[in-house]
Amino acid sequence: MPNVVEVFAKSGIVAQPGSAAQFGSFVNSEIGKYADIIRRANITMG
């Protein structure tokens, strides 16, 4: 997977080791965090 890591690095993304479950937990926490920000800012789509 060096090519994937290289492409990520060029985009400013840093690959982190971890399991699928850990990644799922991270994604869910990010969704919750940004959902709160979006609600507070009264951002809507369309």
Coordinates of C-alpha atoms in Angstrom, one line a residue, residues 23-37:
F23 CA -11.8 3.9 12.3
G24 CA -15.6 3.4 12.6
S25 CA -15.5 5.0 16.1
F26 CA -13.4 7.9 14.8
V27 CA -15.8 8.5 11.9
N28 CA -18.8 8.4 14.2
S29 CA -17.2 10.8 16.6
E30 CA -16.4 13.2 13.8
I31 CA -20.0 13.0 12.5
G32 CA -21.3 13.9 15.9
K33 CA -18.9 16.8 16.2
Y34 CA -19.6 18.3 12.8
A35 CA -23.4 17.7 13.1
D36 CA -23.3 19.8 16.3
I37 CA -21.3 22.6 14.5

